[in-house]
Amino acid sequence: LVWCRPAPHGQEASIDLVELPRLGLTFLVKPDPAAGGALRLWSTAHEGCFVASPDAHPPRLRRLTQGVPHGVLLQNAQGDLATLAPAVLPIRPHSSSPPPNFPCINPRDGLHTALLFHRCVDAGYTLTASGTHHVLYPIHLSSTFLFTPTAVSALYLALLRLLHRQYKAACRLVPSCAPDAATLSEAEEKVLAHFNVAADDCHPDAHAFRLKLTLTLMRGVHAKFPWSIAEELDGYVRKVSSVSAACRITRQEELELAAAVPRRELARLPALSARLTLLRSVERGSPEFALVYPARPDPSADAFDEVVDRTCVEPLEQSVWGAVTACLVTYIRPQERKGVGAATDVIKWLANGLKLSGGKDNLGFLFFYELLTGTLDIRVLESDDPFELAAMLIRMLPPRDRQSLSLMASVLRCFAINPHLAREESVPKVSPPDPEAEKE
C-alpha cells in the first residue's frame, strides 16, 4: 500500500509511506542528510536502516544475494548491510526447457534456478501463521556470507540455497540449523516439511546436504523428514565419487545414519549394504570382510527364446482362419511412419502395453505379423528393418502371451527366430487398405 498526504491544488502529490501489511513492514520516505538530502525508504521495523541499491555495491555482494531473489538490501548510516526477505515458502517450477530469461547454472542441461513465491496464507506457503513475517540476514563486512540470527532463519536460507543449487553454501549453513529447544518450533517444522519441493533434485551434493541436515537435527530433536534416510544414503553411496569435498560426510557419520535405518530397508539396497559392511570392517581394523550379493533373477524363467512351441507345425484342432478372423475384428492398422513419429508411436504402444489380443491400441497379432512379413513399414531410422522392430516388440509382450503355447504366439515365434521364413514370397500377406475404398 502506498500512502501520501493531500497536496495543494495544482501540485503533484508525493509518496510519503509504503506499507506491506502481510509482512508487518512499513517504510517512510525521508531525506538522508548523509547523502545530500536524497530521498530514501526508511524502515520503521529496523530503525536507522533504509533500502539500498544493490548496483552501488561490489559484484560479490550481488552473488551473495543471488539465491534470495525476493529480498531487498537494507543499509544503515554506518554502512552495515543486511538482506530483508519475506518469510514466504518458495516453489521451483517444473520445466524441462525453461524460458531463456530463466537463470541457469548451465544452459546446456537446463537446470534452471528460478523460484516462484506463493503469497497465499491459506495455501500454507507462508510462515505468518507461525508469527514469522520476514527474516533479516545481516551481511558480513567482507560481503562473503550472511549471518543467520535464528535456527529457523538458517533453515529457510538453506532451503533457498538448495533450490538455487548452491549446494556448498547450503551445507555450510547446516550447523546453524540446529534448534535451540528440545523440539522443533511450528515455523521450523513448516520449513523442514517444505524441503519436499526439492525432492526431485538427485545431484550428488543434494544427497549429501540432506544427510548432513538429517544428522544435525537427529542429534538434537525428533524430526519428521520429508525424505527417506535409506534412499538418500543409498544415493550418496552410489554417487560418492562425484560429491564435492565441501559436502562430504565422514565414515562415522555414514554409520551413524545407517543406525537409524531399519534392517529391512537396508536389505533391499545391496550397494548401501556392501558399503556399510566395508566401513564396519575398516572401523574394526579387519583386513577381510564378506559381501552378500543379491540373488540374480533366473533369465530362463521369463524368457521368450526359452519356450519351445510347435503348435504352428503340428496338426491343428481348430481352423486357422477362425483365429485370424477374430484378430481382424479388433485390429486397427497403425499409420506407416518414420523418424520421430515412429519413435513416438513405439513409446506410446509400450506405455499402453502390448497384447496378442489387441490391447489398448488395438494392435495385436496382425500388427506383429505385418511387421515381420514386410507389409507394414514402420522404422525409426531409414536403415532400420521393420522385422527387427517386430522381433523386439514381441519379446516385450506380457509373460502370459509370450510364454503361452498357442497358434498365434507360435507363428510369431517361428517367424522371429527364422527371418528367412518370414521373407518367403509364398507366405500369406495381409493386404494393405485401399485408400480409394476407404473414401467410398
Short mmCIF file of C-alpha atoms in Angstrom, two decimals:
data_model
loop_
_atom_site.label_atom_id
_atom_site.label_comp_id
_atom_site.label_asym_id
_atom_site.label_seq_id
_atom_site.Cartn_x
_atom_site.Cartn_y
_atom_site.Cartn_z
CA LEU A 1 0.00 0.00 0.00
CA VAL A 2 1.31 3.45 -0.97
CA TRP A 3 0.20 6.46 1.07
CA CYS A 4 0.57 10.19 0.51
CA ARG A 5 -0.58 13.41 2.14
CA PRO A 6 -3.09 15.66 0.34
CA ALA A 7 -1.25 18.02 -1.98
CA PRO A 8 -2.19 21.68 -2.53
CA HIS A 9 -4.31 22.37 -5.56
CA GLY A 10 -2.32 22.19 -8.76
CA GLN A 11 0.65 20.34 -7.23
CA GLU A 12 1.61 16.67 -7.57
CA ALA A 13 1.29 14.50 -4.51
CA SER A 14 4.47 12.84 -3.25
CA ILE A 15 4.77 9.35 -1.78
CA ASP A 16 5.18 9.54 1.98
CA LEU A 17 4.75 5.97 3.21
CA VAL A 18 4.90 2.42 1.81
CA GLU A 19 3.15 -0.27 3.85
CA LEU A 20 3.40 -4.06 3.48
CA PRO A 21 0.68 -5.33 5.85
CA ARG A 22 1.22 -9.07 5.37
CA LEU A 23 4.91 -8.72 6.22
CA GLY A 24 4.40 -6.27 9.08
CA LEU A 25 6.71 -3.75 7.41
CA THR A 26 6.38 -0.01 6.89
CA PHE A 27 8.77 2.32 5.07
CA LEU A 28 8.81 6.11 5.40
CA VAL A 29 10.04 8.38 2.63
CA LYS A 30 12.51 10.81 4.22
CA PRO A 31 15.64 12.66 3.08
CA ASP A 32 19.06 11.27 4.01
CA PRO A 33 21.33 14.04 5.38
CA ALA A 34 24.42 11.93 4.71
CA ALA A 35 23.51 11.72 1.02
CA GLY A 36 22.83 15.40 0.48
CA GLY A 37 19.14 15.16 1.25
CA ALA A 38 18.38 12.34 -1.21
CA LEU A 39 15.03 10.69 -0.54
CA ARG A 40 15.19 7.15 0.80
CA LEU A 41 12.78 4.48 2.07
CA TRP A 42 13.45 4.16 5.82
CA SER A 43 12.27 1.07 7.69
CA THR A 44 10.25 1.59 10.86
CA ALA A 45 10.74 -2.03 11.98
CA HIS A 46 14.53 -1.79 11.69
CA GLU A 47 15.43 1.66 12.92
CA GLY A 48 18.13 3.54 11.10
CA CYS A 49 18.00 1.26 8.01
CA PHE A 50 16.94 2.29 4.52
CA VAL A 51 16.50 0.44 1.25
CA ALA A 52 19.82 0.48 -0.61
CA SER A 53 20.54 -0.14 -4.27
CA PRO A 54 22.48 -3.38 -4.90
CA ASP A 55 24.03 -1.84 -8.03
CA ALA A 56 26.05 0.52 -5.84
CA HIS A 57 27.92 -2.38 -4.20
CA PRO A 58 30.61 -4.84 -5.39
CA PRO A 59 29.71 -7.84 -7.61
CA ARG A 60 30.46 -10.34 -4.81
CA LEU A 61 27.54 -8.85 -2.87
CA ARG A 62 25.21 -9.46 -5.80
CA ARG A 63 26.45 -13.06 -5.97
CA LEU A 64 25.79 -13.45 -2.24
CA THR A 65 22.16 -12.36 -2.55
CA GLN A 66 21.60 -14.24 -5.81
CA GLY A 67 19.86 -17.11 -4.06
CA VAL A 68 17.40 -14.74 -2.32
CA PRO A 69 15.62 -13.23 -5.33
CA HIS A 70 12.69 -11.85 -3.30
CA GLY A 71 14.87 -9.96 -0.80
CA VAL A 72 15.78 -6.27 -0.60
CA LEU A 73 19.03 -4.74 0.60
CA LEU A 74 18.99 -2.58 3.75
CA GLN A 75 21.78 -0.25 4.84
CA ASN A 76 22.34 1.95 7.90
CA ALA A 77 24.29 5.17 8.39
CA GLN A 78 27.46 3.22 9.30
CA GLY A 79 27.37 1.33 6.00
CA ASP A 80 26.32 -2.01 7.51
CA LEU A 81 24.24 -4.10 5.13
CA ALA A 82 21.51 -6.70 5.58
CA THR A 83 19.13 -8.65 3.35
CA LEU A 84 15.45 -8.40 4.23
CA ALA A 85 13.34 -11.24 2.80
CA PRO A 86 9.64 -12.07 3.19
CA ALA A 87 9.06 -15.37 5.02
CA VAL A 88 7.35 -16.89 2.01
CA LEU A 89 7.98 -20.51 1.08
CA PRO A 90 9.35 -20.95 -2.45
CA ILE A 91 8.26 -23.23 -5.28
CA ARG A 92 10.56 -24.45 -8.04
CA PRO A 93 8.63 -24.54 -11.34
CA HIS A 94 8.99 -27.81 -13.22
CA SER A 95 10.25 -27.13 -16.71
CA SER A 96 12.35 -29.39 -18.92
CA SER A 97 13.04 -26.45 -21.23
CA PRO A 98 12.93 -23.22 -19.18
CA PRO A 99 12.46 -19.90 -20.98
CA PRO A 100 15.64 -18.03 -21.97
CA ASN A 101 15.13 -15.47 -19.21
CA PHE A 102 15.26 -18.17 -16.53
CA PRO A 103 18.62 -18.06 -14.72
CA CYS A 104 20.53 -21.30 -15.33
CA ILE A 105 23.69 -22.83 -13.95
CA ASN A 106 24.38 -24.48 -17.29
CA PRO A 107 22.18 -23.64 -20.29
CA ARG A 108 23.06 -26.99 -21.90
CA ASP A 109 21.47 -29.12 -19.18
CA GLY A 110 18.55 -26.78 -18.49
CA LEU A 111 18.91 -26.92 -14.70
CA HIS A 112 17.14 -23.66 -14.02
CA THR A 113 17.23 -21.94 -10.65
CA ALA A 114 14.12 -19.79 -10.99
CA LEU A 115 11.81 -19.70 -7.98
CA LEU A 116 8.17 -18.75 -7.57
CA PHE A 117 6.77 -17.45 -4.29
CA HIS A 118 3.18 -18.20 -3.38
CA ARG A 119 1.92 -15.50 -1.03
CA CYS A 120 -1.41 -17.10 -0.10
CA VAL A 121 -1.58 -17.71 3.65
CA ASP A 122 -4.46 -20.17 3.34
CA ALA A 123 -2.47 -22.33 0.92
CA GLY A 124 0.21 -22.84 3.55
CA TYR A 125 3.06 -21.19 1.65
CA THR A 126 3.88 -18.55 4.25
CA LEU A 127 5.16 -18.65 7.80
CA THR A 128 2.95 -15.79 9.01
CA ALA A 129 0.69 -18.24 10.87
CA SER A 130 3.73 -19.10 12.99
CA GLY A 131 4.40 -15.44 13.84
CA THR A 132 7.30 -15.06 11.37
CA HIS A 133 6.54 -12.40 8.77
CA HIS A 134 10.01 -11.69 7.42
CA VAL A 135 13.64 -12.59 8.08
CA LEU A 136 16.66 -10.29 8.29
CA TYR A 137 20.11 -11.57 7.35
CA PRO A 138 22.96 -9.21 8.34
CA ILE A 139 25.80 -9.27 5.80
CA HIS A 140 29.40 -9.67 6.94
CA LEU A 141 31.74 -6.74 6.28
CA SER A 142 33.60 -8.89 3.75
CA SER A 143 30.35 -9.39 1.78
CA THR A 144 31.11 -13.13 1.62
CA PHE A 145 28.41 -14.62 3.87
CA LEU A 146 25.14 -13.88 5.66
CA PHE A 147 24.54 -14.10 9.40
CA THR A 148 21.59 -16.26 10.47
CA PRO A 149 20.31 -14.98 13.84
CA THR A 150 17.94 -17.92 14.49
CA ALA A 151 17.68 -21.61 13.59
CA VAL A 152 14.53 -21.07 11.52
CA SER A 153 16.23 -18.29 9.52
CA ALA A 154 19.17 -20.64 8.85
CA LEU A 155 16.82 -23.42 7.83
CA TYR A 156 14.92 -21.09 5.50
CA LEU A 157 18.14 -19.79 3.92
CA ALA A 158 19.40 -23.36 3.47
CA LEU A 159 16.17 -24.17 1.61
CA LEU A 160 16.73 -21.20 -0.72
CA ARG A 161 20.35 -22.22 -1.32
CA LEU A 162 19.33 -25.79 -2.11
CA LEU A 163 16.66 -24.67 -4.58
CA HIS A 164 19.17 -22.30 -6.16
CA ARG A 165 21.54 -25.30 -6.49
CA GLN A 166 24.16 -23.64 -4.28
CA TYR A 167 24.96 -26.91 -2.57
CA LYS A 168 28.21 -25.93 -0.87
CA ALA A 169 26.61 -22.80 0.62
CA ALA A 170 23.66 -24.90 1.80
CA CYS A 171 25.99 -27.39 3.51
CA ARG A 172 27.83 -24.58 5.30
CA LEU A 173 24.51 -23.48 6.82
CA VAL A 174 23.66 -26.89 8.29
CA PRO A 175 25.37 -26.40 11.71
CA SER A 176 23.33 -23.20 12.19
CA CYS A 177 20.10 -25.13 11.63
CA ALA A 178 20.36 -26.94 14.96
CA PRO A 179 17.34 -25.85 17.04
CA ASP A 180 17.82 -24.19 20.43
CA ALA A 181 14.93 -26.08 22.06
CA ALA A 182 14.31 -29.78 22.57
CA THR A 183 11.61 -29.76 19.89
CA LEU A 184 11.16 -28.01 16.57
CA SER A 185 9.02 -24.90 16.55
CA GLU A 186 5.99 -24.63 14.30
CA ALA A 187 7.91 -22.45 11.85
CA GLU A 188 10.88 -24.86 11.80
CA GLU A 189 8.60 -27.84 11.14
CA LYS A 190 6.93 -25.96 8.32
CA VAL A 191 10.21 -25.06 6.61
CA LEU A 192 11.58 -28.60 7.06
CA ALA A 193 8.45 -30.14 5.54
CA HIS A 194 8.75 -27.75 2.58
CA PHE A 195 12.09 -29.31 1.60
CA ASN A 196 9.98 -31.82 -0.35
CA VAL A 197 9.83 -29.26 -3.22
CA ALA A 198 13.45 -30.25 -3.93
CA ALA A 199 12.83 -33.99 -3.60
CA ASP A 200 13.48 -34.47 -7.32
CA ASP A 201 16.99 -32.99 -7.04
CA CYS A 202 19.24 -36.05 -7.37
CA HIS A 203 22.54 -34.16 -7.61
CA PRO A 204 25.27 -35.92 -5.57
CA ASP A 205 25.72 -32.81 -3.42
CA ALA A 206 21.95 -32.61 -2.84
CA HIS A 207 22.05 -36.11 -1.29
CA ALA A 208 24.97 -35.01 0.87
CA PHE A 209 23.17 -31.87 2.05
CA ARG A 210 20.04 -33.79 3.07
CA LEU A 211 22.15 -36.29 5.00
CA LYS A 212 24.06 -33.51 6.79
CA LEU A 213 20.79 -31.83 7.78
CA THR A 214 19.40 -35.17 8.93
CA LEU A 215 22.39 -35.72 11.22
CA THR A 216 22.25 -32.23 12.71
CA LEU A 217 18.56 -32.40 13.53
CA MET A 218 18.57 -36.07 14.52
CA ARG A 219 21.18 -35.44 17.21
CA GLY A 220 19.08 -32.78 18.93
CA VAL A 221 15.39 -33.34 18.28
CA HIS A 222 12.96 -35.89 16.96
CA ALA A 223 12.11 -34.59 13.49
CA LYS A 224 9.98 -35.93 10.68
CA PHE A 225 11.98 -35.66 7.47
CA PRO A 226 10.33 -35.30 4.06
CA TRP A 227 12.75 -37.84 2.59
CA SER A 228 13.84 -41.43 3.20
CA ILE A 229 17.16 -41.63 5.04
CA ALA A 230 17.85 -45.03 3.47
CA GLU A 231 17.26 -43.80 -0.09
CA GLU A 232 19.30 -40.63 0.45
CA LEU A 233 22.16 -42.66 1.93
CA ASP A 234 21.95 -45.11 -0.97
CA GLY A 235 22.02 -42.24 -3.49
CA TYR A 236 25.02 -40.75 -1.70
CA VAL A 237 26.91 -44.06 -1.69
CA ARG A 238 26.26 -44.64 -5.40
CA LYS A 239 27.48 -41.13 -6.32
CA VAL A 240 30.11 -40.60 -3.62
CA SER A 241 32.89 -40.22 -6.19
CA SER A 242 31.08 -37.16 -7.59
CA VAL A 243 30.28 -35.48 -4.25
CA SER A 244 32.17 -32.22 -3.65
CA ALA A 245 34.79 -32.27 -0.90
CA ALA A 246 32.97 -29.50 0.97
CA CYS A 247 29.75 -31.55 1.05
CA ARG A 248 31.02 -35.00 2.02
CA ILE A 249 30.20 -36.74 5.28
CA THR A 250 32.67 -38.82 7.28
CA ARG A 251 32.71 -42.61 7.63
CA GLN A 252 31.47 -42.32 11.19
CA GLU A 253 28.58 -40.14 10.04
CA GLU A 254 27.62 -42.70 7.40
CA LEU A 255 27.48 -45.40 10.07
CA GLU A 256 25.53 -43.12 12.41
CA LEU A 257 22.93 -42.52 9.71
CA ALA A 258 22.78 -46.22 8.87
CA ALA A 259 21.99 -46.98 12.51
CA ALA A 260 18.75 -45.01 12.11
CA VAL A 261 17.65 -47.12 9.12
CA PRO A 262 15.59 -50.28 9.76
CA ARG A 263 17.29 -53.53 8.75
CA ARG A 264 14.53 -54.44 6.30
CA GLU A 265 15.23 -51.24 4.33
CA LEU A 266 18.97 -51.92 4.21
CA ALA A 267 18.29 -55.45 2.94
CA ARG A 268 16.71 -54.13 -0.26
CA LEU A 269 19.64 -51.79 -1.02
CA PRO A 270 22.63 -54.03 -1.89
CA ALA A 271 25.03 -51.21 -2.77
CA LEU A 272 24.40 -49.48 0.56
CA SER A 273 24.68 -52.76 2.48
CA ALA A 274 28.03 -53.50 0.83
CA ARG A 275 29.30 -50.01 1.64
CA LEU A 276 28.31 -50.34 5.29
CA THR A 277 29.97 -53.76 5.52
CA LEU A 278 33.17 -52.20 4.20
CA LEU A 279 33.00 -49.26 6.62
CA ARG A 280 32.40 -51.51 9.63
CA SER A 281 35.37 -53.64 8.61
CA VAL A 282 37.57 -50.54 8.36
CA GLU A 283 36.39 -49.34 11.77
CA ARG A 284 37.28 -52.73 13.30
CA GLY A 285 40.64 -52.79 11.54
CA SER A 286 39.78 -56.09 9.91
CA PRO A 287 41.55 -56.79 6.58
CA GLU A 288 38.75 -59.09 5.41
CA PHE A 289 35.01 -58.80 5.15
CA ALA A 290 32.22 -60.73 3.47
CA LEU A 291 29.92 -59.20 0.86
CA VAL A 292 26.44 -60.57 0.27
CA TYR A 293 25.32 -60.24 -3.34
CA PRO A 294 21.62 -60.16 -4.18
CA ALA A 295 20.32 -63.27 -5.88
CA ARG A 296 20.27 -62.97 -9.64
CA PRO A 297 16.92 -63.46 -11.32
CA ASP A 298 16.67 -66.57 -13.45
CA PRO A 299 16.69 -65.31 -17.06
CA SER A 300 15.16 -68.54 -18.34
CA ALA A 301 12.10 -68.27 -16.11
CA ASP A 302 10.57 -65.49 -18.18
CA ALA A 303 12.50 -65.64 -21.46
CA PHE A 304 10.84 -65.60 -24.86
CA ASP A 305 13.54 -67.69 -26.54
CA GLU A 306 13.43 -70.48 -23.94
CA VAL A 307 9.88 -71.54 -24.89
CA VAL A 308 9.56 -74.35 -27.46
CA ASP A 309 6.21 -74.08 -29.22
CA ARG A 310 5.49 -76.31 -32.26
CA THR A 311 1.79 -75.51 -32.44
CA CYS A 312 2.04 -73.92 -35.89
CA VAL A 313 3.71 -77.00 -37.47
CA GLU A 314 1.52 -79.64 -35.85
CA PRO A 315 -1.97 -80.79 -36.88
CA LEU A 316 -4.50 -78.16 -35.86
CA GLU A 317 -7.64 -78.89 -33.94
CA GLN A 318 -9.19 -75.56 -34.94
CA SER A 319 -9.39 -73.51 -38.11
CA VAL A 320 -6.54 -71.08 -38.72
CA TRP A 321 -8.93 -68.61 -40.29
CA GLY A 322 -11.12 -68.59 -37.22
CA ALA A 323 -8.25 -67.26 -35.12
CA VAL A 324 -7.20 -64.74 -37.80
CA THR A 325 -10.76 -63.50 -38.26
CA ALA A 326 -11.05 -62.84 -34.53
CA CYS A 327 -7.90 -60.67 -34.79
CA LEU A 328 -9.26 -58.77 -37.80
CA VAL A 329 -12.27 -57.62 -35.83
CA THR A 330 -10.16 -55.75 -33.25
CA TYR A 331 -7.13 -54.78 -35.39
CA ILE A 332 -6.67 -51.09 -36.22
CA ARG A 333 -3.77 -50.76 -38.63
CA PRO A 334 -1.37 -48.00 -37.45
CA GLN A 335 -0.15 -45.32 -39.80
CA GLU A 336 3.16 -46.04 -41.51
CA ARG A 337 5.65 -43.57 -40.11
CA LYS A 338 9.39 -42.98 -39.94
CA GLY A 339 11.75 -40.97 -37.75
CA VAL A 340 10.48 -39.12 -34.69
CA GLY A 341 6.86 -40.03 -35.45
CA ALA A 342 7.67 -43.73 -35.43
CA ALA A 343 9.65 -43.42 -32.19
CA THR A 344 6.74 -41.56 -30.58
CA ASP A 345 4.32 -44.31 -31.60
CA VAL A 346 6.57 -47.07 -30.24
CA ILE A 347 6.91 -45.27 -26.90
CA LYS A 348 3.12 -44.88 -26.71
CA TRP A 349 2.50 -48.55 -27.55
CA LEU A 350 4.97 -49.71 -24.91
CA ALA A 351 3.47 -47.39 -22.31
CA ASN A 352 -0.06 -48.63 -23.05
CA GLY A 353 1.03 -52.27 -23.08
CA LEU A 354 1.22 -54.71 -25.99
CA LYS A 355 -1.03 -57.77 -26.16
CA LEU A 356 -1.67 -60.52 -28.72
CA SER A 357 -5.39 -59.87 -28.36
CA GLY A 358 -5.03 -56.19 -29.31
CA GLY A 359 -4.53 -54.18 -26.15
CA LYS A 360 -5.36 -50.54 -25.62
CA ASP A 361 -4.11 -49.54 -29.08
CA ASN A 362 -5.95 -52.37 -30.90
CA LEU A 363 -2.79 -53.80 -32.48
CA GLY A 364 -2.34 -57.46 -31.55
CA PHE A 365 -1.28 -60.44 -33.66
CA LEU A 366 -1.79 -58.89 -37.10
CA PHE A 367 0.35 -55.88 -36.18
CA PHE A 368 3.33 -58.09 -35.39
CA TYR A 369 2.59 -60.32 -38.41
CA GLU A 370 2.63 -57.35 -40.79
CA LEU A 371 5.91 -56.05 -39.42
CA LEU A 372 7.52 -59.48 -39.68
CA THR A 373 6.32 -60.14 -43.23
CA GLY A 374 7.09 -56.63 -44.50
CA THR A 375 3.62 -55.30 -45.31
CA LEU A 376 3.76 -52.59 -42.61
CA ASP A 377 6.63 -50.11 -42.89
CA ILE A 378 7.43 -48.51 -39.53
CA ARG A 379 11.03 -47.56 -38.83
CA VAL A 380 12.87 -45.00 -36.71
CA LEU A 381 15.96 -44.76 -38.91
CA GLU A 382 15.92 -45.12 -42.66
CA SER A 383 18.30 -48.08 -42.38
CA ASP A 384 16.06 -49.90 -39.86
CA ASP A 385 14.19 -53.10 -40.70
CA PRO A 386 10.54 -53.41 -39.54
CA PHE A 387 11.27 -57.10 -38.92
CA GLU A 388 13.79 -56.17 -36.20
CA LEU A 389 11.25 -53.84 -34.60
CA ALA A 390 8.69 -56.64 -34.50
CA ALA A 391 11.21 -59.12 -33.06
CA MET A 392 11.96 -56.65 -30.25
CA LEU A 393 8.33 -55.79 -29.51
CA ILE A 394 7.26 -59.44 -29.41
CA ARG A 395 9.75 -60.02 -26.60
CA MET A 396 8.03 -57.22 -24.65
CA LEU A 397 4.64 -58.90 -24.64
CA PRO A 398 3.32 -59.80 -21.18
CA PRO A 399 4.54 -63.20 -19.87
CA ARG A 400 1.11 -64.74 -20.38
CA ASP A 401 1.32 -64.03 -24.13
CA ARG A 402 4.96 -64.72 -24.85
CA GLN A 403 5.05 -67.98 -22.86
CA SER A 404 1.70 -69.42 -23.91
CA LEU A 405 1.51 -72.37 -26.33
CA SER A 406 -0.98 -71.01 -28.84
CA LEU A 407 -1.30 -70.82 -32.61
CA MET A 408 -0.76 -67.05 -32.86
CA ALA A 409 2.21 -66.98 -30.46
CA SER A 410 3.72 -69.98 -32.24
CA VAL A 411 3.51 -68.31 -35.68
CA LEU A 412 5.16 -65.14 -34.42
CA ARG A 413 7.83 -67.10 -32.58
CA CYS A 414 8.58 -69.17 -35.68
CA PHE A 415 8.98 -66.07 -37.88
CA ALA A 416 11.01 -64.14 -35.28
CA ILE A 417 13.51 -66.98 -34.91
CA ASN A 418 13.60 -67.78 -38.65
CA PRO A 419 13.76 -64.50 -40.60
CA HIS A 420 14.10 -66.30 -43.95
CA LEU A 421 10.66 -67.86 -43.48
CA ALA A 422 9.01 -64.51 -42.82
CA ARG A 423 10.55 -63.13 -46.02
CA GLU A 424 9.38 -66.01 -48.24
CA GLU A 425 7.21 -64.85 -51.12
CA SER A 426 4.80 -67.74 -50.54
CA VAL A 427 3.98 -66.61 -47.00
CA PRO A 428 0.41 -65.19 -46.88
CA LYS A 429 0.41 -61.42 -46.60
CA VAL A 430 -2.08 -59.03 -45.06
CA SER A 431 -3.40 -56.81 -47.84
CA PRO A 432 -2.86 -53.12 -47.05
CA PRO A 433 -6.02 -50.99 -47.03
CA ASP A 434 -7.10 -49.37 -50.29
CA PRO A 435 -7.22 -45.56 -49.84
CA GLU A 436 -9.86 -45.20 -52.59
CA ALA A 437 -12.07 -47.85 -50.98
CA GLU A 438 -11.80 -46.08 -47.64
CA LYS A 439 -13.02 -42.82 -49.20
CA GLU A 440 -16.10 -44.55 -50.63
#
